[in-house]
């Protein structure tokens, strides 16, 4: 009996061991540490105690009739849960990453075979496991509230799913924030900022959950699902960028940390275009309005990302040069590889893609039914104007400061600040001059250096076509000047990729190996 | 062509703004060699070691691990390097076995291999019997051994140990020395830094001396001594106790430039040639000072270090 059970246990242990081999080691370590840590233990039991107290108070206040308002009780309990999964779990994720520096384990971690993205996703999944523990612990309380009536199962399922997604998003942002600073003082400052953001997030998500639970009619409205889709797209994009940035910050400087963010940006732009196409099938008359909103959010985001891509060190690191694909033409590969010149090319293409996507999604639609709403032409002009402004403010100062980018991280930071400063200067100074010279508030923004004026030219119906054409010509001219100013960088950047690919091909031929060398060798047992 | 060196450092330079922390440092470590990395505080030892371990990017130069550039493929290099930083970290709420098991998983060890390897490193570092102890309750020496065990998990061919003996008691130091020696015998290339030069002298086969970011000397202790020794130190003891007279007599000898009292006798500098030593000895014997001991002194690592460095920090 003993032998059999021991044998069974050994077999079981072996299976468990083999299964656990497939898990990210960080998840196992983090969950183990969290469960033993005081932070999780204290906060977990505090929230459970709070939920129990809420139930007791509700039961006591139910009175002689014994009727409990299920909806109200569920709302309050969910509020407690929201604090735990949208506040405490992301905070734990922040502490978990920053403790790697605090405990001096960071170096040991990055020296192991674990790739930076596995470290980030491991910590994120560990946060997810903790969130699931909270959901499981709250299940009996919520089931009690559900049994009291007043809530439908669809609303409950929706708020739970949305809450999990929001918890993961908050956690990945917290992880990203924790990689920003290595010094304790900066980490404390970041913690305060994060705490404020998470508090707002908890309040907003609690409010949204309450609205959804009390308004089941929302589920039949197509606008609600459009809004949910938009928020999910924005959330996933934001989460992916946060993960990319966190991964980049803990990667070896020679590693390629730029391509993932470029791929995510491309996917996000394609997602925006797809989203517009979907909006067109649902509500054709409002599509230009949606296109304008997406342009107004998409292009500034692209601008900020492009500031980073266009100010990267121009030369390929030895590691990246040794990984350049040899079977794809250099011109196709180059925009995705790190480097300022390649960043200029990629930014230009991405701006063009988004503007063309807007044009494609609104072309052929009837003019706006309401006079002041933008029609398809207005939305297209608006998108192209924003793209042009973004490109001009990126490429012209970018070309001037590009020489400084070779000198290291500080010079790159200065270059980034210069580009942002030129944008701020270009927008603010003429506005100030106009304001001081007696123009009213609205007219002080009417100068060609600000995208606000660009937007007005294309959206306002009273603008003469000739004035619009002059504006288009001027913007196009400056974009071309910006591109020409960066042309030598772009050519050098593409040539560098072609040469690196050529060197790899020659090496392969010399070694007699005709297959593509693996990018990453398998871990040694 | 296979490189004869496990670790080859070529012209490493690291600048922090205008401050040059490491300036064109080059040296090599062969398999089985234990190299002591010596320098005063702020000499650039840790920066160099961190660059070797791929944790810091050099501004110039390269690090080759078994002939392959660590900059071109840091991941491959990291698989061959075991780095023990001066401020090593531990996860306090894990046990020794869990800690090692986590890093074994992180190094890609799977199934039975992982269990066996963890057991082996625990045994090698003499942590057996303590596997279930929480890391937070371990003594400094035990934590040091645990960190060394972690460093050995993936069977690296190059070990970079930054101040491994710092803060250890005498027993801990002796144990660590034995472990490092054993690693050298296992064919691992070891680069070890320490301020306790007597420790290094006992375990190292070669030394690399660095000061203000620049290489002062490299090679075996004897080799460096031979190269650096421009003058010999000779110890002499007399029956006579007339110190001023002894000092005068010694300074009158050909080639003697300085004399200082030491451990009941005197230490004087001379060119070190046999001829000169013979003349000096003859003179002293002929004098009424009655010499009873006369020995050219072998330079130890400490003296070598002091003679090669100026003790200046950057």
PDB file of N, CA, C and O in Angstrom, chain A residues 210-277:
ATOM      1  N   UNK A 210     -20.715  49.957 -12.143  1.00  0.00           N
ATOM      2  CA  UNK A 210     -22.013  50.261 -11.520  1.00  0.00           C
ATOM      3  C   UNK A 210     -23.029  50.637 -12.611  1.00  0.00           C
ATOM      4  O   UNK A 210     -24.169  50.182 -12.601  1.00  0.00           O
ATOM      5  N   UNK A 211     -22.585  51.467 -13.589  1.00  0.00           N
ATOM      6  CA  UNK A 211     -23.484  51.884 -14.679  1.00  0.00           C
ATOM      7  C   UNK A 211     -23.950  50.664 -15.478  1.00  0.00           C
ATOM      8  O   UNK A 211     -25.133  50.545 -15.810  1.00  0.00           O
ATOM      9  N   UNK A 212     -23.007  49.795 -15.769  1.00  0.00           N
ATOM     10  CA  UNK A 212     -23.345  48.604 -16.577  1.00  0.00           C
ATOM     11  C   UNK A 212     -24.306  47.696 -15.809  1.00  0.00           C
ATOM     12  O   UNK A 212     -25.266  47.162 -16.362  1.00  0.00           O
ATOM     13  N   UNK A 213     -24.044  47.534 -14.507  1.00  0.00           N
ATOM     14  CA  UNK A 213     -24.897  46.641 -13.710  1.00  0.00           C
ATOM     15  C   UNK A 213     -26.312  47.206 -13.551  1.00  0.00           C
ATOM     16  O   UNK A 213     -27.291  46.454 -13.473  1.00  0.00           O
ATOM     17  N   UNK A 214     -26.401  48.535 -13.515  1.00  0.00           N
ATOM     18  CA  UNK A 214     -27.723  49.129 -13.292  1.00  0.00           C
ATOM     19  C   UNK A 214     -28.446  49.452 -14.596  1.00  0.00           C
ATOM     20  O   UNK A 214     -29.607  49.821 -14.579  1.00  0.00           O
ATOM     21  N   UNK A 215     -27.726  49.366 -15.729  1.00  0.00           N
ATOM     22  CA  UNK A 215     -28.354  49.662 -17.026  1.00  0.00           C
ATOM     23  C   UNK A 215     -28.201  48.476 -17.970  1.00  0.00           C
ATOM     24  O   UNK A 215     -27.427  48.532 -18.930  1.00  0.00           O
ATOM     25  N   UNK A 216     -28.924  47.391 -17.755  1.00  0.00           N
ATOM     26  CA  UNK A 216     -28.765  46.221 -18.632  1.00  0.00           C
ATOM     27  C   UNK A 216     -29.161  46.508 -20.078  1.00  0.00           C
ATOM     28  O   UNK A 216     -28.737  45.805 -21.002  1.00  0.00           O
ATOM     29  N   UNK A 217     -29.937  47.581 -20.292  1.00  0.00           N
ATOM     30  CA  UNK A 217     -30.377  47.916 -21.655  1.00  0.00           C
ATOM     31  C   UNK A 217     -29.202  48.295 -22.553  1.00  0.00           C
ATOM     32  O   UNK A 217     -29.303  48.244 -23.782  1.00  0.00           O
ATOM     33  N   UNK A 218     -28.079  48.660 -21.937  1.00  0.00           N
ATOM     34  CA  UNK A 218     -26.897  49.050 -22.711  1.00  0.00           C
ATOM     35  C   UNK A 218     -26.456  47.956 -23.684  1.00  0.00           C
ATOM     36  O   UNK A 218     -25.949  48.230 -24.761  1.00  0.00           O
ATOM     37  N   UNK A 219     -26.678  46.716 -23.276  1.00  0.00           N
ATOM     38  CA  UNK A 219     -26.142  45.593 -24.052  1.00  0.00           C
ATOM     39  C   UNK A 219     -26.778  45.446 -25.434  1.00  0.00           C
ATOM     40  O   UNK A 219     -26.232  44.792 -26.294  1.00  0.00           O
ATOM     41  N   UNK A 220     -27.943  46.027 -25.599  1.00  0.00           N
ATOM     42  CA  UNK A 220     -28.598  45.893 -26.908  1.00  0.00           C
ATOM     43  C   UNK A 220     -28.245  47.063 -27.834  1.00  0.00           C
ATOM     44  O   UNK A 220     -28.599  47.051 -29.004  1.00  0.00           O
ATOM     45  N   UNK A 221     -27.523  48.046 -27.303  1.00  0.00           N
ATOM     46  CA  UNK A 221     -27.191  49.205 -28.133  1.00  0.00           C
ATOM     47  C   UNK A 221     -25.885  48.965 -28.895  1.00  0.00           C
ATOM     48  O   UNK A 221     -24.882  48.528 -28.316  1.00  0.00           O
ATOM     49  N   UNK A 222     -25.924  49.252 -30.223  1.00  0.00           N
ATOM     50  CA  UNK A 222     -24.721  49.020 -31.038  1.00  0.00           C
ATOM     51  C   UNK A 222     -23.617  50.019 -30.657  1.00  0.00           C
ATOM     52  O   UNK A 222     -22.430  49.711 -30.733  1.00  0.00           O
ATOM     53  N   UNK A 223     -24.023  51.246 -30.255  1.00  0.00           N
ATOM     54  CA  UNK A 223     -23.036  52.256 -29.856  1.00  0.00           C
ATOM     55  C   UNK A 223     -22.224  51.769 -28.656  1.00  0.00           C
ATOM     56  O   UNK A 223     -21.028  52.019 -28.565  1.00  0.00           O
ATOM     57  N   UNK A 224     -22.918  51.054 -27.749  1.00  0.00           N
ATOM     58  CA  UNK A 224     -22.214  50.545 -26.560  1.00  0.00           C
ATOM     59  C   UNK A 224     -21.103  49.591 -26.980  1.00  0.00           C
ATOM     60  O   UNK A 224     -19.969  49.698 -26.516  1.00  0.00           O
ATOM     61  N   UNK A 225     -21.417  48.689 -27.906  1.00  0.00           N
ATOM     62  CA  UNK A 225     -20.414  47.707 -28.334  1.00  0.00           C
ATOM     63  C   UNK A 225     -19.304  48.371 -29.145  1.00  0.00           C
ATOM     64  O   UNK A 225     -18.148  47.943 -29.076  1.00  0.00           O
ATOM     65  N   UNK A 226     -19.691  49.425 -29.901  1.00  0.00           N
ATOM     66  CA  UNK A 226     -18.651  50.182 -30.626  1.00  0.00           C
ATOM     67  C   UNK A 226     -17.687  50.831 -29.636  1.00  0.00           C
ATOM     68  O   UNK A 226     -16.468  50.795 -29.812  1.00  0.00           O
ATOM     69  N   UNK A 227     -18.288  51.409 -28.583  1.00  0.00           N
ATOM     70  CA  UNK A 227     -17.451  52.063 -27.556  1.00  0.00           C
ATOM     71  C   UNK A 227     -16.573  51.035 -26.850  1.00  0.00           C
ATOM     72  O   UNK A 227     -15.379  51.275 -26.607  1.00  0.00           O
ATOM     73  N   UNK A 228     -17.162  49.861 -26.552  1.00  0.00           N
ATOM     74  CA  UNK A 228     -16.387  48.794 -25.881  1.00  0.00           C
ATOM     75  C   UNK A 228     -15.229  48.364 -26.784  1.00  0.00           C
ATOM     76  O   UNK A 228     -14.082  48.217 -26.337  1.00  0.00           O
ATOM     77  N   UNK A 229     -15.541  48.187 -28.068  1.00  0.00           N
ATOM     78  CA  UNK A 229     -14.504  47.788 -29.030  1.00  0.00           C
ATOM     79  C   UNK A 229     -13.386  48.816 -29.085  1.00  0.00           C
ATOM     80  O   UNK A 229     -12.203  48.465 -29.083  1.00  0.00           O
ATOM     81  N   UNK A 230     -13.780  50.113 -29.144  1.00  0.00           N
ATOM     82  CA  UNK A 230     -12.770  51.188 -29.219  1.00  0.00           C
ATOM     83  C   UNK A 230     -11.900  51.178 -27.973  1.00  0.00           C
ATOM     84  O   UNK A 230     -10.672  51.270 -28.057  1.00  0.00           O
ATOM     85  N   UNK A 231     -12.540  51.023 -26.807  1.00  0.00           N
ATOM     86  CA  UNK A 231     -11.773  51.039 -25.555  1.00  0.00           C
ATOM     87  C   UNK A 231     -10.848  49.835 -25.462  1.00  0.00           C
ATOM     88  O   UNK A 231      -9.722  49.934 -24.978  1.00  0.00           O
ATOM     89  N   UNK A 232     -11.360  48.699 -25.937  1.00  0.00           N
ATOM     90  CA  UNK A 232     -10.529  47.482 -25.920  1.00  0.00           C
ATOM     91  C   UNK A 232      -9.309  47.658 -26.824  1.00  0.00           C
ATOM     92  O   UNK A 232      -8.187  47.297 -26.452  1.00  0.00           O
ATOM     93  N   UNK A 233      -9.561  48.240 -28.023  1.00  0.00           N
ATOM     94  CA  UNK A 233      -8.446  48.465 -28.962  1.00  0.00           C
ATOM     95  C   UNK A 233      -7.412  49.408 -28.339  1.00  0.00           C
ATOM     96  O   UNK A 233      -6.212  49.130 -28.368  1.00  0.00           O
ATOM     97  N   UNK A 234      -7.920  50.506 -27.756  1.00  0.00           N
ATOM     98  CA  UNK A 234      -6.996  51.481 -27.138  1.00  0.00           C
ATOM     99  C   UNK A 234      -6.249  50.819 -25.978  1.00  0.00           C
ATOM    100  O   UNK A 234      -5.030  50.944 -25.844  1.00  0.00           O
ATOM    101  N   UNK A 235      -6.993  50.070 -25.161  1.00  0.00           N
ATOM    102  CA  UNK A 235      -6.389  49.402 -23.998  1.00  0.00           C
ATOM    103  C   UNK A 235      -5.324  48.406 -24.404  1.00  0.00           C
ATOM    104  O   UNK A 235      -4.223  48.395 -23.842  1.00  0.00           O
ATOM    105  N   UNK A 236      -5.637  47.581 -25.422  1.00  0.00           N
ATOM    106  CA  UNK A 236      -4.665  46.573 -25.868  1.00  0.00           C
ATOM    107  C   UNK A 236      -3.425  47.245 -26.448  1.00  0.00           C
ATOM    108  O   UNK A 236      -2.295  46.809 -26.193  1.00  0.00           O
ATOM    109  N   UNK A 237      -3.652  48.325 -27.216  1.00  0.00           N
ATOM    110  CA  UNK A 237      -2.508  49.040 -27.805  1.00  0.00           C
ATOM    111  C   UNK A 237      -1.642  49.640 -26.713  1.00  0.00           C
ATOM    112  O   UNK A 237      -0.419  49.499 -26.725  1.00  0.00           O
ATOM    113  N   UNK A 238      -2.314  50.269 -25.761  1.00  0.00           N
ATOM    114  CA  UNK A 238      -1.592  50.890 -24.646  1.00  0.00           C
ATOM    115  C   UNK A 238      -0.800  49.831 -23.861  1.00  0.00           C
ATOM    116  O   UNK A 238       0.382  50.022 -23.531  1.00  0.00           O
ATOM    117  N   UNK A 239      -1.470  48.708 -23.603  1.00  0.00           N
ATOM    118  CA  UNK A 239      -0.831  47.611 -22.863  1.00  0.00           C
ATOM    119  C   UNK A 239       0.365  47.065 -23.627  1.00  0.00           C
ATOM    120  O   UNK A 239       1.432  46.827 -23.045  1.00  0.00           O
ATOM    121  N   UNK A 240       0.179  46.889 -24.953  1.00  0.00           N
ATOM    122  CA  UNK A 240       1.274  46.346 -25.768  1.00  0.00           C
ATOM    123  C   UNK A 240       2.466  47.312 -25.763  1.00  0.00           C
ATOM    124  O   UNK A 240       3.619  46.885 -25.643  1.00  0.00           O
ATOM    125  N   UNK A 241       2.183  48.609 -25.865  1.00  0.00           N
ATOM    126  CA  UNK A 241       3.273  49.590 -25.840  1.00  0.00           C
ATOM    127  C   UNK A 241       3.973  49.610 -24.488  1.00  0.00           C
ATOM    128  O   UNK A 241       5.201  49.678 -24.416  1.00  0.00           O
ATOM    129  N   UNK A 242       3.166  49.542 -23.426  1.00  0.00           N
ATOM    130  CA  UNK A 242       3.765  49.536 -22.082  1.00  0.00           C
ATOM    131  C   UNK A 242       4.676  48.321 -21.931  1.00  0.00           C
ATOM    132  O   UNK A 242       5.795  48.432 -21.411  1.00  0.00           O
ATOM    133  N   UNK A 243       4.217  47.166 -22.423  1.00  0.00           N
ATOM    134  CA  UNK A 243       5.034  45.941 -22.333  1.00  0.00           C
ATOM    135  C   UNK A 243       6.303  46.088 -23.169  1.00  0.00           C
ATOM    136  O   UNK A 243       7.390  45.701 -22.737  1.00  0.00           O
ATOM    137  N   UNK A 244       6.144  46.666 -24.377  1.00  0.00           N
ATOM    138  CA  UNK A 244       7.315  46.879 -25.262  1.00  0.00           C
ATOM    139  C   UNK A 244       8.339  47.780 -24.582  1.00  0.00           C
ATOM    140  O   UNK A 244       9.538  47.496 -24.609  1.00  0.00           O
ATOM    141  N   UNK A 245       7.856  48.869 -23.995  1.00  0.00           N
ATOM    142  CA  UNK A 245       8.772  49.823 -23.363  1.00  0.00           C
ATOM    143  C   UNK A 245       9.471  49.200 -22.156  1.00  0.00           C
ATOM    144  O   UNK A 245      10.678  49.366 -21.970  1.00  0.00           O
ATOM    145  N   UNK A 246       8.683  48.483 -21.345  1.00  0.00           N
ATOM    146  CA  UNK A 246       9.279  47.832 -20.163  1.00  0.00           C
ATOM    147  C   UNK A 246      10.338  46.826 -20.605  1.00  0.00           C
ATOM    148  O   UNK A 246      11.430  46.767 -20.025  1.00  0.00           O
ATOM    149  N   UNK A 247      10.014  46.052 -21.642  1.00  0.00           N
ATOM    150  CA  UNK A 247      10.965  45.055 -22.156  1.00  0.00           C
ATOM    151  C   UNK A 247      12.222  45.752 -22.678  1.00  0.00           C
ATOM    152  O   UNK A 247      13.336  45.298 -22.408  1.00  0.00           O
ATOM    153  N   UNK A 248      12.004  46.854 -23.410  1.00  0.00           N
ATOM    154  CA  UNK A 248      13.154  47.568 -23.986  1.00  0.00           C
ATOM    155  C   UNK A 248      14.083  48.074 -22.895  1.00  0.00           C
ATOM    156  O   UNK A 248      15.298  48.010 -23.032  1.00  0.00           O
ATOM    157  N   UNK A 249      13.493  48.537 -21.793  1.00  0.00           N
ATOM    158  CA  UNK A 249      14.329  49.125 -20.740  1.00  0.00           C
ATOM    159  C   UNK A 249      15.159  48.082 -20.002  1.00  0.00           C
ATOM    160  O   UNK A 249      16.178  48.434 -19.409  1.00  0.00           O
ATOM    161  N   UNK A 250      14.712  46.845 -20.003  1.00  0.00           N
ATOM    162  CA  UNK A 250      15.526  45.842 -19.291  1.00  0.00           C
ATOM    163  C   UNK A 250      16.325  44.969 -20.255  1.00  0.00           C
ATOM    164  O   UNK A 250      16.909  43.979 -19.852  1.00  0.00           O
ATOM    165  N   UNK A 251      16.337  45.359 -21.532  1.00  0.00           N
ATOM    166  CA  UNK A 251      17.097  44.573 -22.514  1.00  0.00           C
ATOM    167  C   UNK A 251      18.542  45.048 -22.571  1.00  0.00           C
ATOM    168  O   UNK A 251      18.851  46.175 -22.196  1.00  0.00           O
ATOM    169  N   UNK A 252      19.394  44.202 -23.095  1.00  0.00           N
ATOM    170  CA  UNK A 252      20.792  44.570 -23.325  1.00  0.00           C
ATOM    171  C   UNK A 252      20.832  45.668 -24.387  1.00  0.00           C
ATOM    172  O   UNK A 252      20.080  45.604 -25.364  1.00  0.00           O
ATOM    173  N   UNK A 253      21.691  46.696 -24.199  1.00  0.00           N
ATOM    174  CA  UNK A 253      21.691  47.807 -25.159  1.00  0.00           C
ATOM    175  C   UNK A 253      21.951  47.394 -26.605  1.00  0.00           C
ATOM    176  O   UNK A 253      21.574  48.100 -27.533  1.00  0.00           O
ATOM    177  N   UNK A 254      22.613  46.260 -26.795  1.00  0.00           N
ATOM    178  CA  UNK A 254      22.892  45.812 -28.165  1.00  0.00           C
ATOM    179  C   UNK A 254      21.683  45.138 -28.808  1.00  0.00           C
ATOM    180  O   UNK A 254      21.659  44.910 -30.009  1.00  0.00           O
ATOM    181  N   UNK A 255      20.711  44.767 -27.985  1.00  0.00           N
ATOM    182  CA  UNK A 255      19.550  44.039 -28.516  1.00  0.00           C
ATOM    183  C   UNK A 255      18.646  44.995 -29.293  1.00  0.00           C
ATOM    184  O   UNK A 255      18.652  46.200 -29.070  1.00  0.00           O
ATOM    185  N   UNK A 256      17.830  44.409 -30.145  1.00  0.00           N
ATOM    186  CA  UNK A 256      16.886  45.193 -30.922  1.00  0.00           C
ATOM    187  C   UNK A 256      15.639  45.454 -30.075  1.00  0.00           C
ATOM    188  O   UNK A 256      14.833  44.560 -29.852  1.00  0.00           O
ATOM    189  N   UNK A 257      15.511  46.685 -29.599  1.00  0.00           N
ATOM    190  CA  UNK A 257      14.361  47.002 -28.750  1.00  0.00           C
ATOM    191  C   UNK A 257      13.353  47.888 -29.490  1.00  0.00           C
ATOM    192  O   UNK A 257      12.329  48.257 -28.944  1.00  0.00           O
ATOM    193  N   UNK A 258      13.687  48.218 -30.725  1.00  0.00           N
ATOM    194  CA  UNK A 258      12.833  49.148 -31.471  1.00  0.00           C
ATOM    195  C   UNK A 258      11.782  48.425 -32.318  1.00  0.00           C
ATOM    196  O   UNK A 258      10.652  48.896 -32.433  1.00  0.00           O
ATOM    197  N   UNK A 259      12.170  47.294 -32.911  1.00  0.00           N
ATOM    198  CA  UNK A 259      11.251  46.602 -33.817  1.00  0.00           C
ATOM    199  C   UNK A 259       9.914  46.245 -33.161  1.00  0.00           C
ATOM    200  O   UNK A 259       8.869  46.474 -33.767  1.00  0.00           O
ATOM    201  N   UNK A 260       9.904  45.700 -31.915  1.00  0.00           N
ATOM    202  CA  UNK A 260       8.597  45.361 -31.340  1.00  0.00           C
ATOM    203  C   UNK A 260       7.648  46.564 -31.271  1.00  0.00           C
ATOM    204  O   UNK A 260       6.469  46.426 -31.615  1.00  0.00           O
ATOM    205  N   UNK A 261       8.169  47.731 -30.884  1.00  0.00           N
ATOM    206  CA  UNK A 261       7.278  48.895 -30.778  1.00  0.00           C
ATOM    207  C   UNK A 261       6.806  49.323 -32.165  1.00  0.00           C
ATOM    208  O   UNK A 261       5.672  49.770 -32.338  1.00  0.00           O
ATOM    209  N   UNK A 262       7.651  49.150 -33.177  1.00  0.00           N
ATOM    210  CA  UNK A 262       7.243  49.514 -34.540  1.00  0.00           C
ATOM    211  C   UNK A 262       6.163  48.556 -35.041  1.00  0.00           C
ATOM    212  O   UNK A 262       5.206  48.986 -35.684  1.00  0.00           O
ATOM    213  N   UNK A 263       6.333  47.276 -34.716  1.00  0.00           N
ATOM    214  CA  UNK A 263       5.324  46.295 -35.155  1.00  0.00           C
ATOM    215  C   UNK A 263       3.993  46.575 -34.449  1.00  0.00           C
ATOM    216  O   UNK A 263       2.929  46.559 -35.081  1.00  0.00           O
ATOM    217  N   UNK A 264       4.073  46.861 -33.151  1.00  0.00           N
ATOM    218  CA  UNK A 264       2.836  47.157 -32.403  1.00  0.00           C
ATOM    219  C   UNK A 264       2.163  48.400 -32.981  1.00  0.00           C
ATOM    220  O   UNK A 264       0.940  48.432 -33.157  1.00  0.00           O
ATOM    221  N   UNK A 265       2.966  49.412 -33.327  1.00  0.00           N
ATOM    222  CA  UNK A 265       2.391  50.639 -33.899  1.00  0.00           C
ATOM    223  C   UNK A 265       1.728  50.350 -35.235  1.00  0.00           C
ATOM    224  O   UNK A 265       0.627  50.846 -35.514  1.00  0.00           O
ATOM    225  N   UNK A 266       2.389  49.525 -36.039  1.00  0.00           N
ATOM    226  CA  UNK A 266       1.797  49.166 -37.340  1.00  0.00           C
ATOM    227  C   UNK A 266       0.469  48.440 -37.127  1.00  0.00           C
ATOM    228  O   UNK A 266      -0.532  48.740 -37.789  1.00  0.00           O
ATOM    229  N   UNK A 267       0.471  47.489 -36.187  1.00  0.00           N
ATOM    230  CA  UNK A 267      -0.762  46.744 -35.899  1.00  0.00           C
ATOM    231  C   UNK A 267      -1.852  47.686 -35.383  1.00  0.00           C
ATOM    232  O   UNK A 267      -3.024  47.549 -35.743  1.00  0.00           O
ATOM    233  N   UNK A 268      -1.451  48.651 -34.554  1.00  0.00           N
ATOM    234  CA  UNK A 268      -2.425  49.601 -34.008  1.00  0.00           C
ATOM    235  C   UNK A 268      -3.026  50.447 -35.129  1.00  0.00           C
ATOM    236  O   UNK A 268      -4.244  50.671 -35.161  1.00  0.00           O
ATOM    237  N   UNK A 269      -2.173  50.884 -36.073  1.00  0.00           N
ATOM    238  CA  UNK A 269      -2.679  51.688 -37.199  1.00  0.00           C
ATOM    239  C   UNK A 269      -3.615  50.830 -38.057  1.00  0.00           C
ATOM    240  O   UNK A 269      -4.702  51.282 -38.451  1.00  0.00           O
ATOM    241  N   UNK A 270      -3.213  49.586 -38.311  1.00  0.00           N
ATOM    242  CA  UNK A 270      -4.083  48.691 -39.086  1.00  0.00           C
ATOM    243  C   UNK A 270      -5.395  48.465 -38.334  1.00  0.00           C
ATOM    244  O   UNK A 270      -6.467  48.407 -38.943  1.00  0.00           O
ATOM    245  N   UNK A 271      -5.289  48.346 -36.998  1.00  0.00           N
ATOM    246  CA  UNK A 271      -6.491  48.181 -36.166  1.00  0.00           C
ATOM    247  C   UNK A 271      -7.400  49.396 -36.284  1.00  0.00           C
ATOM    248  O   UNK A 271      -8.621  49.250 -36.413  1.00  0.00           O
ATOM    249  N   UNK A 272      -6.805  50.587 -36.293  1.00  0.00           N
ATOM    250  CA  UNK A 272      -7.599  51.825 -36.423  1.00  0.00           C
ATOM    251  C   UNK A 272      -8.320  51.860 -37.763  1.00  0.00           C
ATOM    252  O   UNK A 272      -9.503  52.209 -37.844  1.00  0.00           O
ATOM    253  N   UNK A 273      -7.579  51.462 -38.808  1.00  0.00           N
ATOM    254  CA  UNK A 273      -8.179  51.471 -40.151  1.00  0.00           C
ATOM    255  C   UNK A 273      -9.314  50.429 -40.210  1.00  0.00           C
ATOM    256  O   UNK A 273     -10.402  50.707 -40.733  1.00  0.00           O
ATOM    257  N   UNK A 274      -9.021  49.248 -39.638  1.00  0.00           N
ATOM    258  CA  UNK A 274     -10.057  48.205 -39.602  1.00  0.00           C
ATOM    259  C   UNK A 274     -11.275  48.677 -38.817  1.00  0.00           C
ATOM    260  O   UNK A 274     -12.427  48.416 -39.190  1.00  0.00           O
ATOM    261  N   UNK A 275     -10.993  49.365 -37.750  1.00  0.00           N
ATOM    262  CA  UNK A 275     -12.052  49.888 -36.896  1.00  0.00           C
ATOM    263  C   UNK A 275     -12.923  50.888 -37.676  1.00  0.00           C
ATOM    264  O   UNK A 275     -14.154  50.859 -37.603  1.00  0.00           O
ATOM    265  N   UNK A 276     -12.265  51.748 -38.479  1.00  0.00           N
ATOM    266  CA  UNK A 276     -12.993  52.717 -39.308  1.00  0.00           C
ATOM    267  C   UNK A 276     -13.860  52.004 -40.349  1.00  0.00           C
ATOM    268  O   UNK A 276     -15.003  52.399 -40.595  1.00  0.00           O
ATOM    269  N   UNK A 277     -13.267  50.949 -40.938  1.00  0.00           N
ATOM    270  CA  UNK A 277     -14.017  50.180 -41.934  1.00  0.00           C
ATOM    271  C   UNK A 277     -15.252  49.553 -41.296  1.00  0.00           C
ATOM    272  O   UNK A 277     -16.348  49.529 -41.876  1.00  0.00           O
TER     273      UNK A 277
END
